[in-house]
Coordinates of C-alpha atoms in Angstrom, one line a residue:
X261 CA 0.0 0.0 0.0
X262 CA 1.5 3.4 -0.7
X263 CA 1.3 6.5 1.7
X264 CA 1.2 10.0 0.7
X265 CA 3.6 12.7 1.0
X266 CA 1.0 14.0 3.5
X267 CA 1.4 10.4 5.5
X268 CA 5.0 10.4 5.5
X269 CA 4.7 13.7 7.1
X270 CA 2.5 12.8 9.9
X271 CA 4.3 9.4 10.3
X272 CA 7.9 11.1 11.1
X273 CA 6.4 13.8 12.8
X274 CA 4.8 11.1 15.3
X275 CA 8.3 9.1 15.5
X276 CA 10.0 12.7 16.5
X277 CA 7.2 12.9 19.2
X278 CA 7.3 9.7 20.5
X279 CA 11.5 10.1 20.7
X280 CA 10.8 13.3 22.6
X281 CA 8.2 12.1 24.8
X282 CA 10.6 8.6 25.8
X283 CA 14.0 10.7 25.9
X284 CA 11.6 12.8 28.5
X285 CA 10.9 9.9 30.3
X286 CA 14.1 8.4 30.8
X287 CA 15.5 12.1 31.8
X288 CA 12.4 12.1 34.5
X289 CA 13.6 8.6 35.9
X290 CA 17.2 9.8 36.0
X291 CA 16.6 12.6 37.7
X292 CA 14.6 11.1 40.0
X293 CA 17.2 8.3 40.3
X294 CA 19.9 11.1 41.1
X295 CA 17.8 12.9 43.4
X296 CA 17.3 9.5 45.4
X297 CA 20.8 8.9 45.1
X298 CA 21.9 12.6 46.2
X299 CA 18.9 12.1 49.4
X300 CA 20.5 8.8 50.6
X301 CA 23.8 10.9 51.3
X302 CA 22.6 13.7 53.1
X303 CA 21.7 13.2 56.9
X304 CA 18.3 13.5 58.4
X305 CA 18.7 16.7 60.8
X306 CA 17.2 17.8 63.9
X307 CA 17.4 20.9 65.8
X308 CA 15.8 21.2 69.0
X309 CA 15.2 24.5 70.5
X310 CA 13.9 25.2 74.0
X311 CA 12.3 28.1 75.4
X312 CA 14.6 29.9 78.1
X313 CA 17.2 27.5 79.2
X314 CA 19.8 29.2 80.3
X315 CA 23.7 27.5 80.2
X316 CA 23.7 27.2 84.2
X317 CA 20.9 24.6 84.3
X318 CA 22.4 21.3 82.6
X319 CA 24.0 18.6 84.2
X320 CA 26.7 18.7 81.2
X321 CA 27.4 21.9 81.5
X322 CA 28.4 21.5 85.6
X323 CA 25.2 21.8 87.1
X324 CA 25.6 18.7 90.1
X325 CA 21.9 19.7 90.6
X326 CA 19.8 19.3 88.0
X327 CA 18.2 15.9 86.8
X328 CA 19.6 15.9 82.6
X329 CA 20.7 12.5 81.8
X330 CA 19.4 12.5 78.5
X331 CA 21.2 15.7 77.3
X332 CA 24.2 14.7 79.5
X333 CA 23.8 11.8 76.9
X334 CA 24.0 13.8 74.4
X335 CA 27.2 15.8 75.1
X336 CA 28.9 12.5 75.8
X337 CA 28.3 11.5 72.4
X338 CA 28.8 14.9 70.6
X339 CA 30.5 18.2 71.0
X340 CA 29.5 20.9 73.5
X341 CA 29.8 24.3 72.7
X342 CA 31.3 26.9 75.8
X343 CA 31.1 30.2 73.8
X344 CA 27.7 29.6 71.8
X345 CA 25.5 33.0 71.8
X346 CA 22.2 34.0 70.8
X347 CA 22.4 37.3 69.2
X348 CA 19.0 38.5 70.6
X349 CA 18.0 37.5 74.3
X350 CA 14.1 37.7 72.9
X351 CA 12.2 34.5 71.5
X352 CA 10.8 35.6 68.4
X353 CA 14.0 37.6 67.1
X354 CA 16.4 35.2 68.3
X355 CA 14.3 32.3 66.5
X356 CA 14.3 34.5 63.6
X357 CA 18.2 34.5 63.3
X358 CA 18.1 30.8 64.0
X359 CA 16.3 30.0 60.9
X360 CA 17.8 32.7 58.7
X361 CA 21.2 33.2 59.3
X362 CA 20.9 36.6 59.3
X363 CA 20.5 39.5 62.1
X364 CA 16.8 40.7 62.2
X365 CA 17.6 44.2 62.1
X366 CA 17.9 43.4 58.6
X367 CA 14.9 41.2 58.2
X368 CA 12.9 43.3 60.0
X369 CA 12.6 40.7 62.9
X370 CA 13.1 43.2 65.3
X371 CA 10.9 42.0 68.3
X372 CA 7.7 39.4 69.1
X373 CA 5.4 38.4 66.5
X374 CA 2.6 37.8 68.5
X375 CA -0.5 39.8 69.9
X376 CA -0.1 43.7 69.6
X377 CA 3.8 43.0 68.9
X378 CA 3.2 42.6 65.8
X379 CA 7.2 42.5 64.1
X380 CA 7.1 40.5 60.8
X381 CA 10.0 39.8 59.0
X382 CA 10.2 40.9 55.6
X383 CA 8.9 38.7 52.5
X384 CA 11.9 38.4 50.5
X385 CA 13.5 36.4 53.2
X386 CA 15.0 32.6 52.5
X387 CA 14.7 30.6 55.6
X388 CA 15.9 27.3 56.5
X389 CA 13.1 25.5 55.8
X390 CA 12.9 26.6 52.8
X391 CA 16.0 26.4 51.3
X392 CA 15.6 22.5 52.5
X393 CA 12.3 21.6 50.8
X394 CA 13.8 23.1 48.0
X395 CA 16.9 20.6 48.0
X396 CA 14.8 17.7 48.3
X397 CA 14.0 17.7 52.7
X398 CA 11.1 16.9 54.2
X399 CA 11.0 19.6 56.5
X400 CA 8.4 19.1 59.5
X401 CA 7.7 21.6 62.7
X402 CA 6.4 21.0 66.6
X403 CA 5.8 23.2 69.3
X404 CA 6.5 27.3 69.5
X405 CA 6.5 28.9 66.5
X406 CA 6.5 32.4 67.1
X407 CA 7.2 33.4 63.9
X408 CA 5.8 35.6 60.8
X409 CA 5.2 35.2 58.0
X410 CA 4.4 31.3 57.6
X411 CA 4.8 32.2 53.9
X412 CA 8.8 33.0 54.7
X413 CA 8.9 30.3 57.3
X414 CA 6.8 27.5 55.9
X415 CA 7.2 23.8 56.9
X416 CA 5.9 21.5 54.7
X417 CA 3.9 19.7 57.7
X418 CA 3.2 20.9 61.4
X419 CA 2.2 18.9 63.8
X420 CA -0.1 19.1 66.9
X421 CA 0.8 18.3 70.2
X422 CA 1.3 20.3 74.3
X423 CA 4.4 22.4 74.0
X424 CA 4.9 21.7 77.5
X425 CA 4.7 17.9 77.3
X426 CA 7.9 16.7 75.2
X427 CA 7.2 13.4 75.6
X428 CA 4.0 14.2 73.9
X429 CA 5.9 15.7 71.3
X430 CA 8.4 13.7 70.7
X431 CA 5.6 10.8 69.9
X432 CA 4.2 12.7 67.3
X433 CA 7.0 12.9 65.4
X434 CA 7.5 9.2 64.7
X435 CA 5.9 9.7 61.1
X436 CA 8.9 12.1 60.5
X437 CA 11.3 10.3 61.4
X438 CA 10.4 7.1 59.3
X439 CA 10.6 9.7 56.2
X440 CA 11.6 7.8 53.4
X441 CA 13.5 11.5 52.3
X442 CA 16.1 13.0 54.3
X443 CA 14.1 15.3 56.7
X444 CA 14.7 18.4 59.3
X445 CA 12.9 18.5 62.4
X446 CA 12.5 21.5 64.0
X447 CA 11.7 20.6 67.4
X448 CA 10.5 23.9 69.8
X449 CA 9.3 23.3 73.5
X450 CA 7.6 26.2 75.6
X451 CA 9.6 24.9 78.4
X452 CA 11.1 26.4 80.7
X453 CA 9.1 30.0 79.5
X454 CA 7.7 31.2 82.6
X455 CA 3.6 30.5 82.5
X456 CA 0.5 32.1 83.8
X457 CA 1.3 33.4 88.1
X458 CA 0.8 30.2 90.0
X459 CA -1.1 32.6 92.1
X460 CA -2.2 36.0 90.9
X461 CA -3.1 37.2 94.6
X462 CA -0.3 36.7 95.9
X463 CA 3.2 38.3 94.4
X464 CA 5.6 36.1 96.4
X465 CA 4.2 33.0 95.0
X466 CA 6.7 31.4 92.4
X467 CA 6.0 30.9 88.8
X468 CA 5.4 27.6 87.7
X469 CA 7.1 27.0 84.4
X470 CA 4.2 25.3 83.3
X471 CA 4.9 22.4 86.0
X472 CA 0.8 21.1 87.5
X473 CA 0.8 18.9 90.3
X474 CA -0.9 16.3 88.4
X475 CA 2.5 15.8 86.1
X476 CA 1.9 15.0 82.2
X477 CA 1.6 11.9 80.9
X478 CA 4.8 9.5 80.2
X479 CA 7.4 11.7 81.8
X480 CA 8.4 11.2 85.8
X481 CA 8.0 14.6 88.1
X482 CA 11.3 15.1 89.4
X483 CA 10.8 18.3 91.7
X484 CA 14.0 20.1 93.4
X485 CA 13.9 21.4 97.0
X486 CA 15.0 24.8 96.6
X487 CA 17.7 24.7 99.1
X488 CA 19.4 22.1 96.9
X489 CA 19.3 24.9 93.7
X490 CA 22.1 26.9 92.6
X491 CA 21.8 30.6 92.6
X492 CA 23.6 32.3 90.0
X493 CA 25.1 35.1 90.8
X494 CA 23.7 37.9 89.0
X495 CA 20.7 36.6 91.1
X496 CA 20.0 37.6 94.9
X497 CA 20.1 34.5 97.1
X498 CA 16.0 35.0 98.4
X499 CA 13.7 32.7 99.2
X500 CA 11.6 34.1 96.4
X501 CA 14.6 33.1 93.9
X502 CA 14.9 29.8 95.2
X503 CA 11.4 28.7 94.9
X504 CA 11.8 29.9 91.6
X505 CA 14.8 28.6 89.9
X506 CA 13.6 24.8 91.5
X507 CA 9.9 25.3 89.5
X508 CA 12.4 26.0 86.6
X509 CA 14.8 22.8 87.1
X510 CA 11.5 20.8 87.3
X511 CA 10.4 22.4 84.0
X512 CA 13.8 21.4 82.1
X513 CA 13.9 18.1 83.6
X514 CA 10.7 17.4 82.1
X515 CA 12.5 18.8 78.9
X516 CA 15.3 16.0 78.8
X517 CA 12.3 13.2 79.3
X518 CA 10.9 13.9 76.4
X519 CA 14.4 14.7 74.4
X520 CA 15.1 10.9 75.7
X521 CA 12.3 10.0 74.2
X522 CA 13.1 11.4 70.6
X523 CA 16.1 10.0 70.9
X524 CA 15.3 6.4 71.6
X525 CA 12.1 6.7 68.5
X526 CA 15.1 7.7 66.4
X527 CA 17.5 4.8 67.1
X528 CA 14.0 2.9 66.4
X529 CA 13.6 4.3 63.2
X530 CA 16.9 3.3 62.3
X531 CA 17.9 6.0 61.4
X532 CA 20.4 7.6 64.1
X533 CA 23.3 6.5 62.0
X534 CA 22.5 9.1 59.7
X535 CA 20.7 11.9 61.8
X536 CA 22.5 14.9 63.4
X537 CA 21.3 16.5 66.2
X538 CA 21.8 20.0 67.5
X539 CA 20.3 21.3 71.3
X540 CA 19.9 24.8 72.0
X541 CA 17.9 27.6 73.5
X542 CA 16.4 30.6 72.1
X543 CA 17.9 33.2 74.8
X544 CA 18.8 32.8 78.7
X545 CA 17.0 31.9 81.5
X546 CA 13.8 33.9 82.0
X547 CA 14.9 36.1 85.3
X548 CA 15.8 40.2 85.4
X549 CA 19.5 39.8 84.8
X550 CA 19.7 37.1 82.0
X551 CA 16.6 37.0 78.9
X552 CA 16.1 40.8 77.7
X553 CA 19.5 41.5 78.6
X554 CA 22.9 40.5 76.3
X555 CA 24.8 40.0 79.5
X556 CA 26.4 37.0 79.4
X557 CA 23.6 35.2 81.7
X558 CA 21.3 36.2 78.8
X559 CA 22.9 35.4 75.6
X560 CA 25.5 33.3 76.4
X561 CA 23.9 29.4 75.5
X562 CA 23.4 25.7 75.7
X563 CA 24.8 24.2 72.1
X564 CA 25.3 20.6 71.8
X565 CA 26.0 18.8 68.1
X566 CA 25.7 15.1 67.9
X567 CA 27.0 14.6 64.2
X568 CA 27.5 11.2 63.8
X569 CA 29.8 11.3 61.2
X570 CA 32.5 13.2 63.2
X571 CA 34.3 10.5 65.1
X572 CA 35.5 12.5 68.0
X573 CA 33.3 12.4 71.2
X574 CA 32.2 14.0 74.4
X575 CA 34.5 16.6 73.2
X576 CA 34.6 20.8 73.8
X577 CA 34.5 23.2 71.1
X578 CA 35.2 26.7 72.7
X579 CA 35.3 28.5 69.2
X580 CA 32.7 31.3 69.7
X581 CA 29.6 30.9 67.5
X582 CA 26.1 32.8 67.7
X583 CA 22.8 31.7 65.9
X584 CA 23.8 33.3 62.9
X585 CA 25.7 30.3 62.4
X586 CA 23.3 28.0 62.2
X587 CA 21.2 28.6 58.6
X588 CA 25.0 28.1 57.5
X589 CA 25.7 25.1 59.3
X590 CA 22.7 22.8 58.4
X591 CA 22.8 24.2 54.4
X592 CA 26.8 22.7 55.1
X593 CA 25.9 19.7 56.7
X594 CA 22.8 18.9 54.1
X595 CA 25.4 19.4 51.5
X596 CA 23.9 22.8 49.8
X597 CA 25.8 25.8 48.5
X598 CA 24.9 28.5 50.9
X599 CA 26.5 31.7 48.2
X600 CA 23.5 32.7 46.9
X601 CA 21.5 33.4 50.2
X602 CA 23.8 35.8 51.6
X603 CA 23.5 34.8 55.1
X604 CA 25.5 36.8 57.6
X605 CA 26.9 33.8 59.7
X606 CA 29.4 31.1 58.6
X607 CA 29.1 27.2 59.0
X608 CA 31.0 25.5 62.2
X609 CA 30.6 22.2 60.9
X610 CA 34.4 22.2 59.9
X611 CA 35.4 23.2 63.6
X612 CA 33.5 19.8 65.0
X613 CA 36.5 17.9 63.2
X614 CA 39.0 20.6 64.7
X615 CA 41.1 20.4 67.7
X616 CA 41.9 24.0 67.7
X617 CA 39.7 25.4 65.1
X618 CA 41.6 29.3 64.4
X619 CA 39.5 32.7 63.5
X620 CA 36.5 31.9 65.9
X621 CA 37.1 34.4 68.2
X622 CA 35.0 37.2 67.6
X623 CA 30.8 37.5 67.9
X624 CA 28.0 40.4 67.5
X625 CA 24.8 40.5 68.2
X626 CA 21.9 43.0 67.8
X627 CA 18.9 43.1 69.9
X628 CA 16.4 45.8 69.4
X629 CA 12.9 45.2 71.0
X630 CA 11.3 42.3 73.3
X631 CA 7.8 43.3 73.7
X632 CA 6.8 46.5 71.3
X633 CA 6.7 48.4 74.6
X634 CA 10.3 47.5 75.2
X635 CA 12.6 49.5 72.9
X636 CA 15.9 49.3 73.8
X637 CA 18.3 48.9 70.9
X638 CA 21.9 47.1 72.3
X639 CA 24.8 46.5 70.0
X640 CA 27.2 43.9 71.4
X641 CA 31.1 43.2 69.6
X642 CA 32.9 40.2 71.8
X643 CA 36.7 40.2 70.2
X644 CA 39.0 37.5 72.3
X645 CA 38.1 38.5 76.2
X646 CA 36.6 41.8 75.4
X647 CA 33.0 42.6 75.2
X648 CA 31.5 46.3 74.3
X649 CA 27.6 46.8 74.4
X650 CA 26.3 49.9 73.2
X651 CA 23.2 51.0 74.9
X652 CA 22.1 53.7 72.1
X653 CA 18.9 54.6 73.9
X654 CA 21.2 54.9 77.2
X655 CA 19.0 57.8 78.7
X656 CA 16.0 55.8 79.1
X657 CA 15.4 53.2 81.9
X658 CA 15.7 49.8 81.1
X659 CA 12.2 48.4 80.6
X660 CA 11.5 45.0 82.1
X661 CA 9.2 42.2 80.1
X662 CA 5.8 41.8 81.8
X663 CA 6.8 38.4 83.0
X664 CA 10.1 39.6 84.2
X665 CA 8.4 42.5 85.9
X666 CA 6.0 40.0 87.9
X667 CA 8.4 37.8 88.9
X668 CA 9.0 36.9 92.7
X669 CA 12.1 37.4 92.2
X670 CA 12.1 40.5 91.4
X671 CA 9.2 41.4 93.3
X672 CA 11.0 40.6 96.5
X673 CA 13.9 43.3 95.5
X674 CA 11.8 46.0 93.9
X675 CA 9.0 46.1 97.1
X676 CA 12.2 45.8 99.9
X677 CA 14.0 48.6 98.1
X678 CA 16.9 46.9 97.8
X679 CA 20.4 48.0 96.7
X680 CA 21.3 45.1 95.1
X681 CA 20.1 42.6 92.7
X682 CA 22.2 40.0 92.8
X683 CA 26.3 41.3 92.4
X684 CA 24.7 44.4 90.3
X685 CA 23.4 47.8 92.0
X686 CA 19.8 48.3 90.9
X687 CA 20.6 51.4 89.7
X688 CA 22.8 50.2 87.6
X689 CA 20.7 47.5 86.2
X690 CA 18.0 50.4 85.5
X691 CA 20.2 53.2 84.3
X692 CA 23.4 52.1 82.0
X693 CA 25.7 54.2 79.9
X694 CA 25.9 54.2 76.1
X695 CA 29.1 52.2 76.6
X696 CA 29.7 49.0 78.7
X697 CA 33.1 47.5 78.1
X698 CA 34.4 44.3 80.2
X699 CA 36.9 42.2 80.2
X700 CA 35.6 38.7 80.6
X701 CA 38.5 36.7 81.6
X702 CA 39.1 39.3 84.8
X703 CA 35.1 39.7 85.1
X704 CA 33.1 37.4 84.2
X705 CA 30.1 38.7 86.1
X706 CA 30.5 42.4 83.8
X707 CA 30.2 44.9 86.9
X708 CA 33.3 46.6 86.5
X709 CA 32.9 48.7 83.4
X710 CA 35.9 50.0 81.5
X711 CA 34.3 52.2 78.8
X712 CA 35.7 55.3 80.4
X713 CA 38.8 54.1 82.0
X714 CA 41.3 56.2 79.5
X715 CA 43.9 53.0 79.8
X716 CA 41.3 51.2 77.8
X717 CA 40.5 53.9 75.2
X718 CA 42.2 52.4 72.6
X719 CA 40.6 48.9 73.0
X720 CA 37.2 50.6 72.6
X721 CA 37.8 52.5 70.1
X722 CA 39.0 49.7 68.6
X723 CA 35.5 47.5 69.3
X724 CA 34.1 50.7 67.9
X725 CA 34.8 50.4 64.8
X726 CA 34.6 46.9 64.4
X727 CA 30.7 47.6 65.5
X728 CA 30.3 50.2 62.7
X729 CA 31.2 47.8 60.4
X730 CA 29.4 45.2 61.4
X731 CA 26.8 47.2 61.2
X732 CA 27.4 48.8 57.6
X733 CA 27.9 44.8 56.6
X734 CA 24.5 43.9 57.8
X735 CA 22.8 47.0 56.6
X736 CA 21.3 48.1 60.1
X737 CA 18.9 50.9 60.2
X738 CA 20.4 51.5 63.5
X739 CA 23.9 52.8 61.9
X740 CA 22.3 56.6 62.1
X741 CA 22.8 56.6 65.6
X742 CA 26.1 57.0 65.0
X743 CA 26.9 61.0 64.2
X744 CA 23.1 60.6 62.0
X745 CA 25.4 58.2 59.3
X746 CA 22.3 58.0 57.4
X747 CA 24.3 56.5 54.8
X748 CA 22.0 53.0 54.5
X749 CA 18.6 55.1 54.4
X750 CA 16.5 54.9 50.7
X751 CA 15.6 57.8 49.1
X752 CA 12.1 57.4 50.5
X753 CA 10.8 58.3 46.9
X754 CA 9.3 54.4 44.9
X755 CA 10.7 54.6 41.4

């Protein structure tokens, strides 16, 4: 039978279909089969963030005290960190940091997202979870989120369960952790947050950090007697204190049950070979003196990093980091190029293999609001032993968060008109100076302030201008309090 020119035509324009259409498909299945490939070497990744645990409440960290065994565990197996900081002692800007790598003065992060708070950061924003799904993660969320908006921070599922019931938590995550694609946890408690007054008619009574006397389900009360607590000592040694720091040692101990728990449904999964784990905390504990403040009581944090593909173990990594860092670690350790999001920290996951990791010796960090009604913009440079915080609205008094305000142990100083809280005058811890310099090594508790000591004038003006740049670098708004450098500002005119 003989076929037209005009069947000829249609005939080899079918064949050149049909090659396209099966050259697509065998590109789709090779993709897919490099994709799979690529997923089964990168690890699983979890990062667990409580709410207010400060660095003096964990067993690993020296606390005899405390009940951790789980996340003593977990330093025994992994690195801890002795110079890890939070660049903003506030939970939603700190959080913000943590899963952008970048300061929220320029994200517009610059407080809580909640209520009449209000801060958002800016749409244009890549977060971590983001840049994961992109790459192939299943990236899944629990607990506090305190965050805005989901469209910049979007996890690709969120599950339901009591933020103050980790063990709860921690069960609800089993379908994540059977995730047949490498996946990142993000992990948020509420505790140790202070909660609601145990008793509102009375201001002595101690907050309960959402402890109840009928306990949660699957975790063991373990209560302290406060006698037994340790007082730090930018904290007055009261009664009220006590009572207080022992509800928030019961609160962190219920913490590390339901970390334990996590842990043992990950080795169940299988899949601990090829998980890493990282513990920290948004800010410092919540007490006048530590959260709010970037004192070292405040900002100075909890970091342990279970990677197991490092060999070394129960090992300490003193390299100074900051959340910043952390974006830039997990896009390391999940094997992404982290150039094209800009971020403003730098990955540590080299210094886990390093003995004596060099150039890790300076932080910054930038906190600018807490509640809406709590304005106070800090600048903080630590180079080597030397820390400068600039205080740029200086003339005001230091405004207290409403928790903060009502605590006990506060309470107990502010209605006795005490001197002191803690080692610290009051009036001092109300009215600072634009400039707070310490030496850390010699002072370690900050009270002796060298700012205006001429020996040390050319150290500071030294951290000076390290801070300007810093700020220049990461484009803060805040750079015209300097001499009205209003060098960063727009023209305020949309072209």
């Amino acid at each position: 039978m003989k076929r037209t020119t005009n069947q000829l035509s249609i005939l080899g324009i079918l064949a050149i279909l049909f090659t396209i259409i099966f050259s697509c498909a065998e590109k789709s299945e090779a993709q897919k089969s490099a994709i799979s490939t690529k997923n089964l070497n990168r690890p699983n990744i979890i990062l667990f963030v409580a709410d207010d645990h400060g660095l003096d409440a964990i067993g690993a960290y020296g606390n005899p005290v405390i009940k951790t065994p789980n996340l003593d565990k977990l330093a025994a197996e992994g690195a801890r960190f002795t110079n890890a900081y939070c660049t903003s002692a506030s939970c939603a800007a700190s959080r913000s940091v943590i899963l952008t790598g970048k300061y929220g003065h320029a994200t517009g992060s610059y407080g809580h997202v909640h209520d009449y708070h209000h801060f958002s950061t800016y749409d244009t924003v890549k977060s971590l979870p983001k840049i994961l799904e992109k790459s192939g993660y299943e990236t899944a969320r629990i607990g506090k989120y305190h965050l805005a908006p989901e469209s910049v921070y979007h996890f690709q599922k969120v599950l339901e369960a009591n933020p103050r019931s980790t063990y709860e938590m921690a069960e609800k995550c089993q379908g994540v952790l059977t995730s047949e694609k490498p996946f990142f946890l993000y992990f948020c408690t509420d505790d140790p947050h202070r909660a609601n007054s145990t008793d509102p008619s009375r201001w002595d009574a101690p907050n309960s950090f959402g402890n109840r006397p009928e306990g949660y389900p699957g975790v063991e009360t373990v209560t302290y007697d406060p006698k037994d607590v340790l007082v730090p000592d930018f904290l007055p040694d009261s009664k009220e204190s006590r009572e207080e720091i022992a509800q928030y040692y019961q609160s962190i101990s219920r913490i590390d049950q339901g970390f334990g728990k996590l842990m043992q449904l990950l080795k169940d999964s299988g899949k601990a070979d090829n998980t890493i784990v990282i513990y920290i905390s948004d800010n410092g504990m919540a007490f006048p003196g530590a959260k709010t403040t970037l004192y070292e009581p405040g900002m100075k944090l909890p970091c342990i990093v279970k990677d197991p593909f490092v060999k070394k173990k129960g090992y300490v990594v003193d390299a100074m980091i900051t959340w910043a860092d952390l974006t830039p670690t997990i896009i390391d350790m999940a094997k992404i190029d982290p150039k094209p999001y800009k971020l403003h920290g730098k990955s540590f996951k080299n210094v886990l293999n390093e003995d004596n990791p060099k150039d890790w010796n300076e932080v910054y960090a930038s906190h600018t609001f807490h509640e809406i009604t709590m304005y106070y913009p800090m600048r903080v440079v630590r180079s080597g032993n030397y820390k400068l915080i600039r205080n740029i609205e200086w003339r005001a008094e230091y405004p207290f968060a409403s928790d903060l305000w009502a605590a006990s142990t506060w309470q107990e100083v502010y209605r006795n008109d005490k001197e002191y809280f803690g080692k610290r005058k009051v009036k001092n811890y109300l009215f600072r100076p634009e400039f707070e310099l310490y030496d850390l090594l010699k002072d370690p508790d900050e009270l002796k302030n060298l700012a205006y000591n001429p020996d040390y004038k050319q150290k500071l003006d030294e951290l000076i201008v390290k801070m300007k740049t810093f700020q220049k670098e990461t484009r803060d708004p805040w750079l015209i309090t300097w001499d009205h450098d209003s060098s960063l500002q727009g023209t305020g005119v949309n072209l």
